[in-house]
mmCIF file of C-alpha atoms in Angstrom:
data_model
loop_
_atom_site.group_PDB
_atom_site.id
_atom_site.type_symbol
_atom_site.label_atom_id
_atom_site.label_comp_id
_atom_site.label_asym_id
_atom_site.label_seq_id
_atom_site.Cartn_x
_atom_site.Cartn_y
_atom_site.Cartn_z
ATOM 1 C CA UNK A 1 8.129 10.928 21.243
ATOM 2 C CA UNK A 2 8.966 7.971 18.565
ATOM 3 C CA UNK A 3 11.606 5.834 18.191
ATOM 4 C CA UNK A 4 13.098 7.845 15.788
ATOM 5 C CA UNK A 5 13.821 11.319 17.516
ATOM 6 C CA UNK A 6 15.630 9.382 20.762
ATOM 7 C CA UNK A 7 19.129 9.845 21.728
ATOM 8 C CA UNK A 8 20.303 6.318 22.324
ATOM 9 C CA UNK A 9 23.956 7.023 22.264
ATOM 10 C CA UNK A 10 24.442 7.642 26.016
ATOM 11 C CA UNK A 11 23.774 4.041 26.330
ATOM 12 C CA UNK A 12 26.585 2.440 24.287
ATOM 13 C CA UNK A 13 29.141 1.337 26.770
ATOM 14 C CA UNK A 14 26.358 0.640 29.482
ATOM 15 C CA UNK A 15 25.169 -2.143 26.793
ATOM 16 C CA UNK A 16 28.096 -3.368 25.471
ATOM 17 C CA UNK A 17 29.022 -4.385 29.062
ATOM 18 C CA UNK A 18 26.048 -5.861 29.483
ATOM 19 C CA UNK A 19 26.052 -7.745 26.835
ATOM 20 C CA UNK A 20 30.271 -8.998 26.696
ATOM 21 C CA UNK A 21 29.839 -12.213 28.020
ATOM 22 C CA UNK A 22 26.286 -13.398 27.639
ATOM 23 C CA UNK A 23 25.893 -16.578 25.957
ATOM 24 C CA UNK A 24 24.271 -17.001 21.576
ATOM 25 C CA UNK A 25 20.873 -18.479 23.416
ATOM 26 C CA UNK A 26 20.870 -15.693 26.134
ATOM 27 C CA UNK A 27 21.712 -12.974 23.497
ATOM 28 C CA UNK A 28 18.670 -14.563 21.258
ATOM 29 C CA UNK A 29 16.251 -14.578 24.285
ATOM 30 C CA UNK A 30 17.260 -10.649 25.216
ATOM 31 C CA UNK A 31 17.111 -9.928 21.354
ATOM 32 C CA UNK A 32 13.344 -11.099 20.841
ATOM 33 C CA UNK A 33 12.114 -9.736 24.650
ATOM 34 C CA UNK A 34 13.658 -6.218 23.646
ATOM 35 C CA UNK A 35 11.760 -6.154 20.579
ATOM 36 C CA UNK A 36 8.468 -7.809 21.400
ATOM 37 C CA UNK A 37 8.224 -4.897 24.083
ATOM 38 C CA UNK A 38 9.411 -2.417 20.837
ATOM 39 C CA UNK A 39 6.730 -3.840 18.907
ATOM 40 C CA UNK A 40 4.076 -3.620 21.787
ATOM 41 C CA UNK A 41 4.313 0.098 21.873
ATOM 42 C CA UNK A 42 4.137 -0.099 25.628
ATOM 43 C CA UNK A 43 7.483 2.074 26.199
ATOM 44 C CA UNK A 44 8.016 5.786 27.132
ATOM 45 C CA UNK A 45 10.675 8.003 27.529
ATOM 46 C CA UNK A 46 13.672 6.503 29.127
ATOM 47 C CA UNK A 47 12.115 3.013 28.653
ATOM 48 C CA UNK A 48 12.012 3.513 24.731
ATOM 49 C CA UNK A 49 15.515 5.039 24.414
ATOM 50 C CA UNK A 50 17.185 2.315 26.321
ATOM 51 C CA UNK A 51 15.067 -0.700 24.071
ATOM 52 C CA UNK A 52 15.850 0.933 20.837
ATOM 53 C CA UNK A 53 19.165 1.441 22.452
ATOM 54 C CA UNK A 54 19.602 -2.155 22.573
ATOM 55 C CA UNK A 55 18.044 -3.389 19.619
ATOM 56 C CA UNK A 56 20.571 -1.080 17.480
ATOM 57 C CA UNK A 57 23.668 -3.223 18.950
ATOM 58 C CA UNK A 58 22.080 -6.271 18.657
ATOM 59 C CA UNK A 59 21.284 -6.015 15.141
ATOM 60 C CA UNK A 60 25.659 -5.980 14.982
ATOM 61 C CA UNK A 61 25.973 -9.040 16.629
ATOM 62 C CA UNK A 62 27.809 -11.697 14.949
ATOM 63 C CA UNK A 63 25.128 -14.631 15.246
ATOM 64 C CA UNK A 64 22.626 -14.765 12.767
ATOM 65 C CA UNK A 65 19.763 -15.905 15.203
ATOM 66 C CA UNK A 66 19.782 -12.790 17.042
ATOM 67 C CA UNK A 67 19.437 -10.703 14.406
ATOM 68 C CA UNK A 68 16.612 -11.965 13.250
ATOM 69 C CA UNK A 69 14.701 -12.342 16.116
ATOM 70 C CA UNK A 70 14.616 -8.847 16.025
ATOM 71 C CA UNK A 71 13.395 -8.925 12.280
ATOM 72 C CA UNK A 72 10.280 -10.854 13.020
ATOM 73 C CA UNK A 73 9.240 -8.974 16.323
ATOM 74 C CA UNK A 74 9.676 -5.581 14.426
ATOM 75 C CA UNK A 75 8.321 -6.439 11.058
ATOM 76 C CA UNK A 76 5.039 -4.845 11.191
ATOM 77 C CA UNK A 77 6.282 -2.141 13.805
ATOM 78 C CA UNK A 78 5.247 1.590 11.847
ATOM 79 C CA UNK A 79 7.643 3.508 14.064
ATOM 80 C CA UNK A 80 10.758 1.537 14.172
ATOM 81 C CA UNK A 81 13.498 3.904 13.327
ATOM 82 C CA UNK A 82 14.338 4.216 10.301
ATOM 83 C CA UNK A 83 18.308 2.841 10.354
ATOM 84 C CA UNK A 84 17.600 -0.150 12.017
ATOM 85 C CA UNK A 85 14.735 -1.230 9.729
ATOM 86 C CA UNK A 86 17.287 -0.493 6.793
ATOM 87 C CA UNK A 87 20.603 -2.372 8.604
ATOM 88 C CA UNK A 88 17.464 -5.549 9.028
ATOM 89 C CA UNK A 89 16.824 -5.380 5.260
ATOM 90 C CA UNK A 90 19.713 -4.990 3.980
ATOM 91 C CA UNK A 91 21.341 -8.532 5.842
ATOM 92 C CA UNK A 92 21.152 -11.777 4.597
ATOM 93 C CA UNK A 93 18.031 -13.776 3.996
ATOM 94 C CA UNK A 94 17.363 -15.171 7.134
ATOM 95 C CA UNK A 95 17.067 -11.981 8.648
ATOM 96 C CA UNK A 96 16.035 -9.491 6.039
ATOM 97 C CA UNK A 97 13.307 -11.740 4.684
ATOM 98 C CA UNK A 98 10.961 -11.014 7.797
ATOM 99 C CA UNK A 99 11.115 -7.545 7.361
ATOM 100 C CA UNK A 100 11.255 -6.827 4.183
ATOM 101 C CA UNK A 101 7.899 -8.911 3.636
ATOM 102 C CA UNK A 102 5.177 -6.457 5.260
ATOM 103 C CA UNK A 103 7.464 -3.697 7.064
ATOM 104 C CA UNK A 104 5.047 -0.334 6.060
ATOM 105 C CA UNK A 105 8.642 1.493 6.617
ATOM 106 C CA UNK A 106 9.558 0.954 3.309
ATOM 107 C CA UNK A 107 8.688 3.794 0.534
ATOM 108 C CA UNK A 108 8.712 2.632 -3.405
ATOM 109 C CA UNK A 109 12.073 4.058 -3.889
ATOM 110 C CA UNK A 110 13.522 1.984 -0.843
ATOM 111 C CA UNK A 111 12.410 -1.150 -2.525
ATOM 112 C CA UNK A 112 14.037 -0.492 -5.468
ATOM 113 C CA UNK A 113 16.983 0.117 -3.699
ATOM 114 C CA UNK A 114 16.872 -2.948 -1.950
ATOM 115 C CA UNK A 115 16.047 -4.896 -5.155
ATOM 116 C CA UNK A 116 19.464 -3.867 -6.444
ATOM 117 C CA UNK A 117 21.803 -6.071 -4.838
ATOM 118 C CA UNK A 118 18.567 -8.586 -3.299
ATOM 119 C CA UNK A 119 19.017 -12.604 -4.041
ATOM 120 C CA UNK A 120 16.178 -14.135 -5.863
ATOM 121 C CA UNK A 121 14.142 -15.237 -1.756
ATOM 122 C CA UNK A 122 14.549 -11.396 -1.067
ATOM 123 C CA UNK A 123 13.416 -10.287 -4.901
ATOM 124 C CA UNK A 124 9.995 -12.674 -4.096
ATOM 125 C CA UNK A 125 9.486 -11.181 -1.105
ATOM 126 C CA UNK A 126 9.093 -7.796 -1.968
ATOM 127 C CA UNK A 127 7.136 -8.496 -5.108
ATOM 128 C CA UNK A 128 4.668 -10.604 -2.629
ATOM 129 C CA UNK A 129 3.920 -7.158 -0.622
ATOM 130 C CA UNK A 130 0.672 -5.375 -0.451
ATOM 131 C CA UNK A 131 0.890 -2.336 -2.239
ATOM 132 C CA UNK A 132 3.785 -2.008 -4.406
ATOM 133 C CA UNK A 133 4.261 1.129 -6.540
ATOM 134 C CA UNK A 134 5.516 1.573 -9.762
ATOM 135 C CA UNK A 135 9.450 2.109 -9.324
ATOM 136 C CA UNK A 136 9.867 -1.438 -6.986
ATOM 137 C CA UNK A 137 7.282 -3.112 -9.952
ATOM 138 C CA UNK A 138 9.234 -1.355 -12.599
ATOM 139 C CA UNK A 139 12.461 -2.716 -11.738
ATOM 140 C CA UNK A 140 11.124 -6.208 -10.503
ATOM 141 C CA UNK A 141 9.740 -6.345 -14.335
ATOM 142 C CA UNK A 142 13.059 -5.713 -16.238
ATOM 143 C CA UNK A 143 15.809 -7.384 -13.746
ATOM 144 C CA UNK A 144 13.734 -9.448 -11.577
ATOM 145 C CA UNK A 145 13.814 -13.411 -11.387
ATOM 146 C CA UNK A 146 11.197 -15.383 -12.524
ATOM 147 C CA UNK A 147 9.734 -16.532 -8.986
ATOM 148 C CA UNK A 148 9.725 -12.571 -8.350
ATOM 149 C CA UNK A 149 7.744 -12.045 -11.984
ATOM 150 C CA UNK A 150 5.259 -14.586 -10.714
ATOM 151 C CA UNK A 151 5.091 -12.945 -7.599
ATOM 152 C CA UNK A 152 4.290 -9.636 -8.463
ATOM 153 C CA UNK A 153 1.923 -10.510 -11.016
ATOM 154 C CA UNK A 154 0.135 -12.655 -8.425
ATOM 155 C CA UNK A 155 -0.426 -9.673 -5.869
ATOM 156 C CA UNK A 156 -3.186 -7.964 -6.987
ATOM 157 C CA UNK A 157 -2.363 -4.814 -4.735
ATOM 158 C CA UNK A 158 0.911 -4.487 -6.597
ATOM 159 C CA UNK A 159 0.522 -1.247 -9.528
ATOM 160 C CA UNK A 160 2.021 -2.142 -13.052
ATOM 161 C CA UNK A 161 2.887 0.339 -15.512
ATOM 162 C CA UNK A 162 2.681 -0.014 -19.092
ATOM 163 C CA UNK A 163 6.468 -0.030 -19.294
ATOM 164 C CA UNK A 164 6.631 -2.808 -17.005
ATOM 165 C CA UNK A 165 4.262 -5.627 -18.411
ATOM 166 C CA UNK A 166 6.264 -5.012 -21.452
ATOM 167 C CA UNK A 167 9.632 -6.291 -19.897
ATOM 168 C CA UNK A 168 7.480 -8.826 -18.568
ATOM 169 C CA UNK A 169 6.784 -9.855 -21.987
ATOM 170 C CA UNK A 170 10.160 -9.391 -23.735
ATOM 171 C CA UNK A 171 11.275 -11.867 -20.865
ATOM 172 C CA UNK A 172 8.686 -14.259 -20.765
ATOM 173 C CA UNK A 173 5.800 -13.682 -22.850
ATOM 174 C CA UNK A 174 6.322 -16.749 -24.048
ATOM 175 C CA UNK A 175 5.432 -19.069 -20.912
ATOM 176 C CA UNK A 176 1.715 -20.383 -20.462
ATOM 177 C CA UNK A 177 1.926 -19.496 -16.474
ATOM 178 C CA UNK A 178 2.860 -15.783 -17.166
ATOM 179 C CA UNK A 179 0.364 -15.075 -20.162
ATOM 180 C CA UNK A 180 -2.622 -16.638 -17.679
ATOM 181 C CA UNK A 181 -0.951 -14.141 -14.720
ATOM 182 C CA UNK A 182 -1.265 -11.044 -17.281
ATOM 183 C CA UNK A 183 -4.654 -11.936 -18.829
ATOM 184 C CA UNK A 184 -6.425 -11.721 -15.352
ATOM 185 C CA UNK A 185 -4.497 -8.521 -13.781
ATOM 186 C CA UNK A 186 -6.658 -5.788 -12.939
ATOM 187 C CA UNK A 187 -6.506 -2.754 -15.283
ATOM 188 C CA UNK A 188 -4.968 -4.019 -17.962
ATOM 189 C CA UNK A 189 -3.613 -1.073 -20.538
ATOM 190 C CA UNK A 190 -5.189 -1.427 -23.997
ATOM 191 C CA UNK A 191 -2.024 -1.883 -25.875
ATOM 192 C CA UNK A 192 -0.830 -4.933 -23.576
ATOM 193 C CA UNK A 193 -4.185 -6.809 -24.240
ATOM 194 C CA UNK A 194 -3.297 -5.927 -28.210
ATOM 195 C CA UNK A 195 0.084 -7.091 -27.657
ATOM 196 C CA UNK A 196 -1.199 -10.242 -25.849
ATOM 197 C CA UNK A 197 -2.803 -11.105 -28.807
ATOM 198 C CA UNK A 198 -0.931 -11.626 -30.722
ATOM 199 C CA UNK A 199 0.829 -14.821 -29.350
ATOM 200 C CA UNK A 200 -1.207 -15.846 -26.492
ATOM 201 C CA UNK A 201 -3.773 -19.314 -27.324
ATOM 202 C CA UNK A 202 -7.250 -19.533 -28.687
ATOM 203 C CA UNK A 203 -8.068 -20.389 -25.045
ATOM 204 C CA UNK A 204 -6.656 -17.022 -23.789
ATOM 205 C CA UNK A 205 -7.617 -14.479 -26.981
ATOM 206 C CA UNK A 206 -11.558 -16.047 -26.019
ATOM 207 C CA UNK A 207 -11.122 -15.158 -21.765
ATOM 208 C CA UNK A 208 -10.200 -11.699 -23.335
ATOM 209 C CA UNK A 209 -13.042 -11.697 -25.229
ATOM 210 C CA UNK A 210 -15.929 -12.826 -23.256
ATOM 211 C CA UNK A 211 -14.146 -10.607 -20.420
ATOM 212 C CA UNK A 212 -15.083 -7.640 -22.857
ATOM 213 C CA UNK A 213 -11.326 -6.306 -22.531
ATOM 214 C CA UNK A 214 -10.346 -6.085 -25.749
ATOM 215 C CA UNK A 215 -13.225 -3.019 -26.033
ATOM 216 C CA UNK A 216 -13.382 -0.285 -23.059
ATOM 217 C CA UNK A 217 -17.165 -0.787 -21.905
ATOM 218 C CA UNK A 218 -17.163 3.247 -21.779
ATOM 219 C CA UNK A 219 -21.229 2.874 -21.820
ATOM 220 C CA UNK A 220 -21.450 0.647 -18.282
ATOM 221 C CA UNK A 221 -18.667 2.875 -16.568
ATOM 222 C CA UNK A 222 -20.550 5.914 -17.615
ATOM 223 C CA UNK A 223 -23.426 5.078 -16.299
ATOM 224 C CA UNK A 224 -22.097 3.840 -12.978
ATOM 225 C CA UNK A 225 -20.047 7.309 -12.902
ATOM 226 C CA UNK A 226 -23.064 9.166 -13.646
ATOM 227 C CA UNK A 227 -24.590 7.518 -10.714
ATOM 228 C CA UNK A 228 -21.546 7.775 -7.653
ATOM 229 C CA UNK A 229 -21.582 11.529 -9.088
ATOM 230 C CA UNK A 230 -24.750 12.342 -8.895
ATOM 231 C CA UNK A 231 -25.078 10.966 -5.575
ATOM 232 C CA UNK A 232 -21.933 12.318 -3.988
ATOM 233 C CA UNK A 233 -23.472 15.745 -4.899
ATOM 234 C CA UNK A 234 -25.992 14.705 -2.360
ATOM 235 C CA UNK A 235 -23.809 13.301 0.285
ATOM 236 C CA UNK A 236 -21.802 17.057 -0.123
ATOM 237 C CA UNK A 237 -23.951 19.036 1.851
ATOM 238 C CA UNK A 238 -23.420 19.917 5.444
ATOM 239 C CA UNK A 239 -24.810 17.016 7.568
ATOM 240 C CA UNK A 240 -24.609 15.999 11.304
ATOM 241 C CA UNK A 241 -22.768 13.078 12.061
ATOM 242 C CA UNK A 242 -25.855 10.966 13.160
ATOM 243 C CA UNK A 243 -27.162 12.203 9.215
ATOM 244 C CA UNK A 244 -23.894 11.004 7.677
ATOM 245 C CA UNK A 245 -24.575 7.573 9.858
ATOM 246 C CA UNK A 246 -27.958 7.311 8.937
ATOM 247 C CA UNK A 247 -27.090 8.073 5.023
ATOM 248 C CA UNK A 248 -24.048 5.962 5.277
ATOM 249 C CA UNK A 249 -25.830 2.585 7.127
ATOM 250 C CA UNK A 250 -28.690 3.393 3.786
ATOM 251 C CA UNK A 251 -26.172 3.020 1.060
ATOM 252 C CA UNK A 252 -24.830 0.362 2.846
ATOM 253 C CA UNK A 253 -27.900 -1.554 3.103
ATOM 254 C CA UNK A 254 -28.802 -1.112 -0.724
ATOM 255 C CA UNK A 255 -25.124 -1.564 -1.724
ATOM 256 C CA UNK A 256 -24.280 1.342 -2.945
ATOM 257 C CA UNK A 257 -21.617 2.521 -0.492
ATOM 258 C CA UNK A 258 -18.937 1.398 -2.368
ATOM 259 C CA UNK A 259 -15.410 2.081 -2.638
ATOM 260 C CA UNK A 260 -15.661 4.529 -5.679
ATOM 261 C CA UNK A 261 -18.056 6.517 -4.245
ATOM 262 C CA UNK A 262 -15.977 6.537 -0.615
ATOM 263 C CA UNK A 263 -12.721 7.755 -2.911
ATOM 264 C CA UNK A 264 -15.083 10.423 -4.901
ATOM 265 C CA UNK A 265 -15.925 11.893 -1.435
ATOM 266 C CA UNK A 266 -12.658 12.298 -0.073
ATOM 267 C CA UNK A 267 -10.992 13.294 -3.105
ATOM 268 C CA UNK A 268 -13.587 15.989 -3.116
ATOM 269 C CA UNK A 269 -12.426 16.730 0.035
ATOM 270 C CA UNK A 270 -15.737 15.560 1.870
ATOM 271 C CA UNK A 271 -13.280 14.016 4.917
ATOM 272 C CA UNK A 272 -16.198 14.092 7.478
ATOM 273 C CA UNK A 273 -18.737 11.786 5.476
ATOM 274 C CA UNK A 274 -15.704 9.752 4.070
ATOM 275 C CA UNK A 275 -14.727 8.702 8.106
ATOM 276 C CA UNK A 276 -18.331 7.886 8.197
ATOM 277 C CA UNK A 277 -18.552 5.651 5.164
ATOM 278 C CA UNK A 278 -15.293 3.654 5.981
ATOM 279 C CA UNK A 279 -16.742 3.421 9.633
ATOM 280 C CA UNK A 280 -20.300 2.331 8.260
ATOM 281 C CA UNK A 281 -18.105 -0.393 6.258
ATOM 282 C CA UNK A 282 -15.321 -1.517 8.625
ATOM 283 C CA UNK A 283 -18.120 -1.839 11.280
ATOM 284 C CA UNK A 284 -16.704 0.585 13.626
ATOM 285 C CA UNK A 285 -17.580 4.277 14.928
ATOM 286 C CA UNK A 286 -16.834 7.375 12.866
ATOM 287 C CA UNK A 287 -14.680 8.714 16.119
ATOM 288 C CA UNK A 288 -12.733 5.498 16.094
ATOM 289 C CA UNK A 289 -12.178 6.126 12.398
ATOM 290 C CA UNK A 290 -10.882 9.568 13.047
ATOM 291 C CA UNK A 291 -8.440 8.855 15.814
ATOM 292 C CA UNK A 292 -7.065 5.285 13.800
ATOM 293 C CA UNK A 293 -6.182 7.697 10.503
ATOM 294 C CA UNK A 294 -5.418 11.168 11.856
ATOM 295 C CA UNK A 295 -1.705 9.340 12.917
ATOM 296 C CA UNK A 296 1.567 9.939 11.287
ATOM 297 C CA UNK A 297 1.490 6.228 10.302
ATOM 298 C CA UNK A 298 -1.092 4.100 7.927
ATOM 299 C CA UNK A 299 -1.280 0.665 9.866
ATOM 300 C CA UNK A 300 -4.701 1.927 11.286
ATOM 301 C CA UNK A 301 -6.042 2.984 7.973
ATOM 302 C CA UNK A 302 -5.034 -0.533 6.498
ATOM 303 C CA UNK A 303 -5.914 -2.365 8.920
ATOM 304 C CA UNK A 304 -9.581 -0.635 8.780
ATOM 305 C CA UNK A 305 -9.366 -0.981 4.907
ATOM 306 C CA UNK A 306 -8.887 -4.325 4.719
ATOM 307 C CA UNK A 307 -11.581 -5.174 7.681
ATOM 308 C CA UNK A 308 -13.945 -2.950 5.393
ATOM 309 C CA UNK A 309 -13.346 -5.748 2.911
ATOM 310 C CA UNK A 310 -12.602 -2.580 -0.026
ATOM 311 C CA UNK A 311 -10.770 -3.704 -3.301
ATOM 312 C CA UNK A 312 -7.072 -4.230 -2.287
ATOM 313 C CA UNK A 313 -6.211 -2.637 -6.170
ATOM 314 C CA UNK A 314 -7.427 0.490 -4.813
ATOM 315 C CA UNK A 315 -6.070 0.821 -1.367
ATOM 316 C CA UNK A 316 -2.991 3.059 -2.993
ATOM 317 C CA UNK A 317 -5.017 5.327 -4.516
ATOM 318 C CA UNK A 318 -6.583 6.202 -0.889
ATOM 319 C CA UNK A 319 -3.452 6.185 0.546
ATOM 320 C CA UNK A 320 -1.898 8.381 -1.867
ATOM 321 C CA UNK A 321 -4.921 11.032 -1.584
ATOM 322 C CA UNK A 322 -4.652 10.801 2.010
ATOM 323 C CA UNK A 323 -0.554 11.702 2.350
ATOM 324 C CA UNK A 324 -1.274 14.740 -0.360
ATOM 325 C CA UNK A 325 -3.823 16.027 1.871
ATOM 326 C CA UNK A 326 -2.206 15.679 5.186
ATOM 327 C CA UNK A 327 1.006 17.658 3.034
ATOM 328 C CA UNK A 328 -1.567 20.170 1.852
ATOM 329 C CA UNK A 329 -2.823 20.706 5.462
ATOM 330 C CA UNK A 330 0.910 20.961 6.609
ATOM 331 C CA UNK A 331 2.462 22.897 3.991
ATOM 332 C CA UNK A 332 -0.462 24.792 2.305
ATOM 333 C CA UNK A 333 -3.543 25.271 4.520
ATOM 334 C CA UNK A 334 -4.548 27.896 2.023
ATOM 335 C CA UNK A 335 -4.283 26.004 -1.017
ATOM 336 C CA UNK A 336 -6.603 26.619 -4.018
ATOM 337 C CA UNK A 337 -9.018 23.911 -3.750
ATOM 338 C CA UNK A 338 -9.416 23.390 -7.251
ATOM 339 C CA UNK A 339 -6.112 23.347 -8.362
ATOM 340 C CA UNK A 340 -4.965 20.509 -4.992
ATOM 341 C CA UNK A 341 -8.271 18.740 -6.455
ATOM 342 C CA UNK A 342 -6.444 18.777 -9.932
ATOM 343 C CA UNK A 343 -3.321 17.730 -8.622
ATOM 344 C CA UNK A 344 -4.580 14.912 -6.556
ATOM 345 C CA UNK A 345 -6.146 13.523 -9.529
ATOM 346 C CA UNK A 346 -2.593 13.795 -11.468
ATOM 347 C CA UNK A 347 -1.274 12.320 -8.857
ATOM 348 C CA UNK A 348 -3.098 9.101 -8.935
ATOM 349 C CA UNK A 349 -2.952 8.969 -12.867
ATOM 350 C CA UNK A 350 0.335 9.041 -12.698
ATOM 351 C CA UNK A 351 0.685 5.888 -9.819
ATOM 352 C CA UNK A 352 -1.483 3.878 -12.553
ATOM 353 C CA UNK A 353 0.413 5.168 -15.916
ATOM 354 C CA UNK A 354 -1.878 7.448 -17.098
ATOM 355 C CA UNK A 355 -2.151 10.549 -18.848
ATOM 356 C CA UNK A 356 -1.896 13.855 -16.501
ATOM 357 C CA UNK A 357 -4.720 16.531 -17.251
ATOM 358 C CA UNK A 358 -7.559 14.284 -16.699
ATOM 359 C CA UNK A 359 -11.021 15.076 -15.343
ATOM 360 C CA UNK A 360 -12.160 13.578 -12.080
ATOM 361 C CA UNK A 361 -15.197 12.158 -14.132
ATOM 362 C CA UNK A 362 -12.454 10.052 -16.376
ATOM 363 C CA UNK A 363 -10.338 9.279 -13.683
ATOM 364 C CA UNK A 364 -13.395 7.613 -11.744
ATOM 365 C CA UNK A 365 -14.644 5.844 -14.978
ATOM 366 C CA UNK A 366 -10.889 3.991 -15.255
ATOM 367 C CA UNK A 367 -11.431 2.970 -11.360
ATOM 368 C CA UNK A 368 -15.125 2.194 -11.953
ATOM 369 C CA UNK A 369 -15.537 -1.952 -12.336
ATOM 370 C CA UNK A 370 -17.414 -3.037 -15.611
ATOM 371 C CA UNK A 371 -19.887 -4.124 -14.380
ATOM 372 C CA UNK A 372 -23.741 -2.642 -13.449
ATOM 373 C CA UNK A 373 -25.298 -3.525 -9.754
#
């Protein structure tokens, strides 16, 4: 049972005995002990409803130090429940920075609520997370400080509408450090590279152009798409696991197992040779694969992502393809494959800006890199 289904509320006068007239330094001490053993995901049963029992009146208590003990013991905890992480972000600095930095708790629409009434060290800290969607980037682009702009435009995980690098430059389109930022973002809309144009240096209009942005290379991505497709028609059929190893280690060894043609798999709902691939590439087995991403949670599946070394600019497009199918599993087992294929696609158009409607084939061109191997 997690953290978040206890009831810890048959414990309130036994703590706030315990705790009446313990001294700032032991309070502190208790405070990061509780959490550490939180964090460890060592506790059961009673165990875990008394420590969460205790963390929630500690994260009252009047002296600052306490509090954020707690923040940087739980900050990368996936199954702290879901009002403390909240009551930790939404204090001051010192303890909300910790956890509001890389807390996976947090959806898109959090963030943004957070950003609302965040200082300027909180605003930077969320635009410095992996992974930010469109809402937190949206907002951090029209109201955001200038440390946060940099910020976000810095983190190449972070996903920036069209809409939102056009606050960036009403605001500051004018400043050398911010053009520079924009000019080397990945997937770049067309009309921002126009726009860009048309005030940015010689220095910068000839990066754009040697970088062959100012022109979609449609004929490299095409080919490269025509490729992954082709061969994830292959890896389709029904195959053993010790075939989806051996066809797995090949691409690795010739470097085509890449990340497009991992996402192409399991958006085609190929799951089996997908845990395969990503096991092939993180350098672990296709069981341990399994077991780290068939959780509630996504610190496994980032964790193997990132030792997989796979393009941090993509890892929310996996993500996102991997919640709609553990919904679809939950909620429609039945589903028309075709049309969840459809709206999976949509789905991930929609996190990068794009028009809805759009073929797998163009969706996988956009992700494609521009270059040929």
């Amino acid at each position: 049972m997690t953290a978040t289904l206890l009831d810890t509320s048959r414990y309130e006068d036994r703590i706030a005995g315990m705790f009446a007239d313990m001294s700032v330094e032991t309070r502190t001490k208790t405070a990061q002990t509780v959490a550490d053993k939180l964090a460890a995901q060592s506790l059961q049963d009673e165990d875990l409803a008394l420590t969460t029992a205790i963390i929630e009146y500690l994260i009252t208590d009047i002296e600052t130090n306490v509090r954020e003990a707690i923040s940087v013991a739980v900050r990368e905890y996936e199954f702290l429940p879901r009002n403390i992480a909240m009551k930790l972000a939404r204090d001051i600095d010192e303890v909300s920075l910790p956890i509001v930095s890389c807390s996976p708790l947090f959806t898109d629409e959090d963030l943004r609520d957070l950003l609302e009434t965040a200082s300027d060290s909180k605003q930077t800290a969320i635009a410095g997370r992996a992974h930010l969607g469109l809402k937190t980037t949206g907002w951090i682009a029209e109201n955001g400080c200038y440390p946060a702009i940099r910020a976000c435009l810095k983190n190449p995980t972070s996903i920036i509408g069209k809409s939102g690098y056009s606050h960036i430059l009403v605001r500051f389109g004018d400043v050398d450090p911010i053009q520079e930022l924009i000019i080397h973002r990945p997937f770049l809309p067309q009309d921002i590279i126009i726009h860009l144009c048309d005030f940015v240096s010689q220095e910068f209009k000839q990066f754009l152009l040697e970088e062959k942005r100012l022109s979609e290379p449609t004929s490299t991505r095409m080919i490269l798409n025509a490729r992954e497709k082709s061969l994830a028609k292959t890896l389709n059929r029904r195959m053993t696991d010790h075939e989806q190893y051996k066809a797995s280690l090949s691409l690795q060894r010739e470097g085509r197992l890449t990340a497009t043609l991992m996402l192409r798999t399991l958006i085609s709902g190929n799951s089996s040779f997908f845990a395969a691939a990503l096991g092939q590439a993180s350098g672990i087995s296709k069981k341990r694969v399994v077991s780290l991403t068939s959780g509630r949670g996504y610190m496994g599946f980032q964790r193997l992502y990132e030792r997989a070394q796979l393009p941090p600019n993509l890892y929310i497009v996996f993500r996102t393809v991997m919640e709609e199918q553990r919904k679809a599993a939950h909620y429609h087992p039945r589903a028309d494959k075709e049309n969840f294929q459809q709206r999976l696609i949509d789905r991930i158009a929609e996190i990068y800006g794009w028009e809805d409607g759009v073929s797998l084939e163009v969706l996988m061109e956009k992700l494609l890199p521009n270059r040929l191997h």
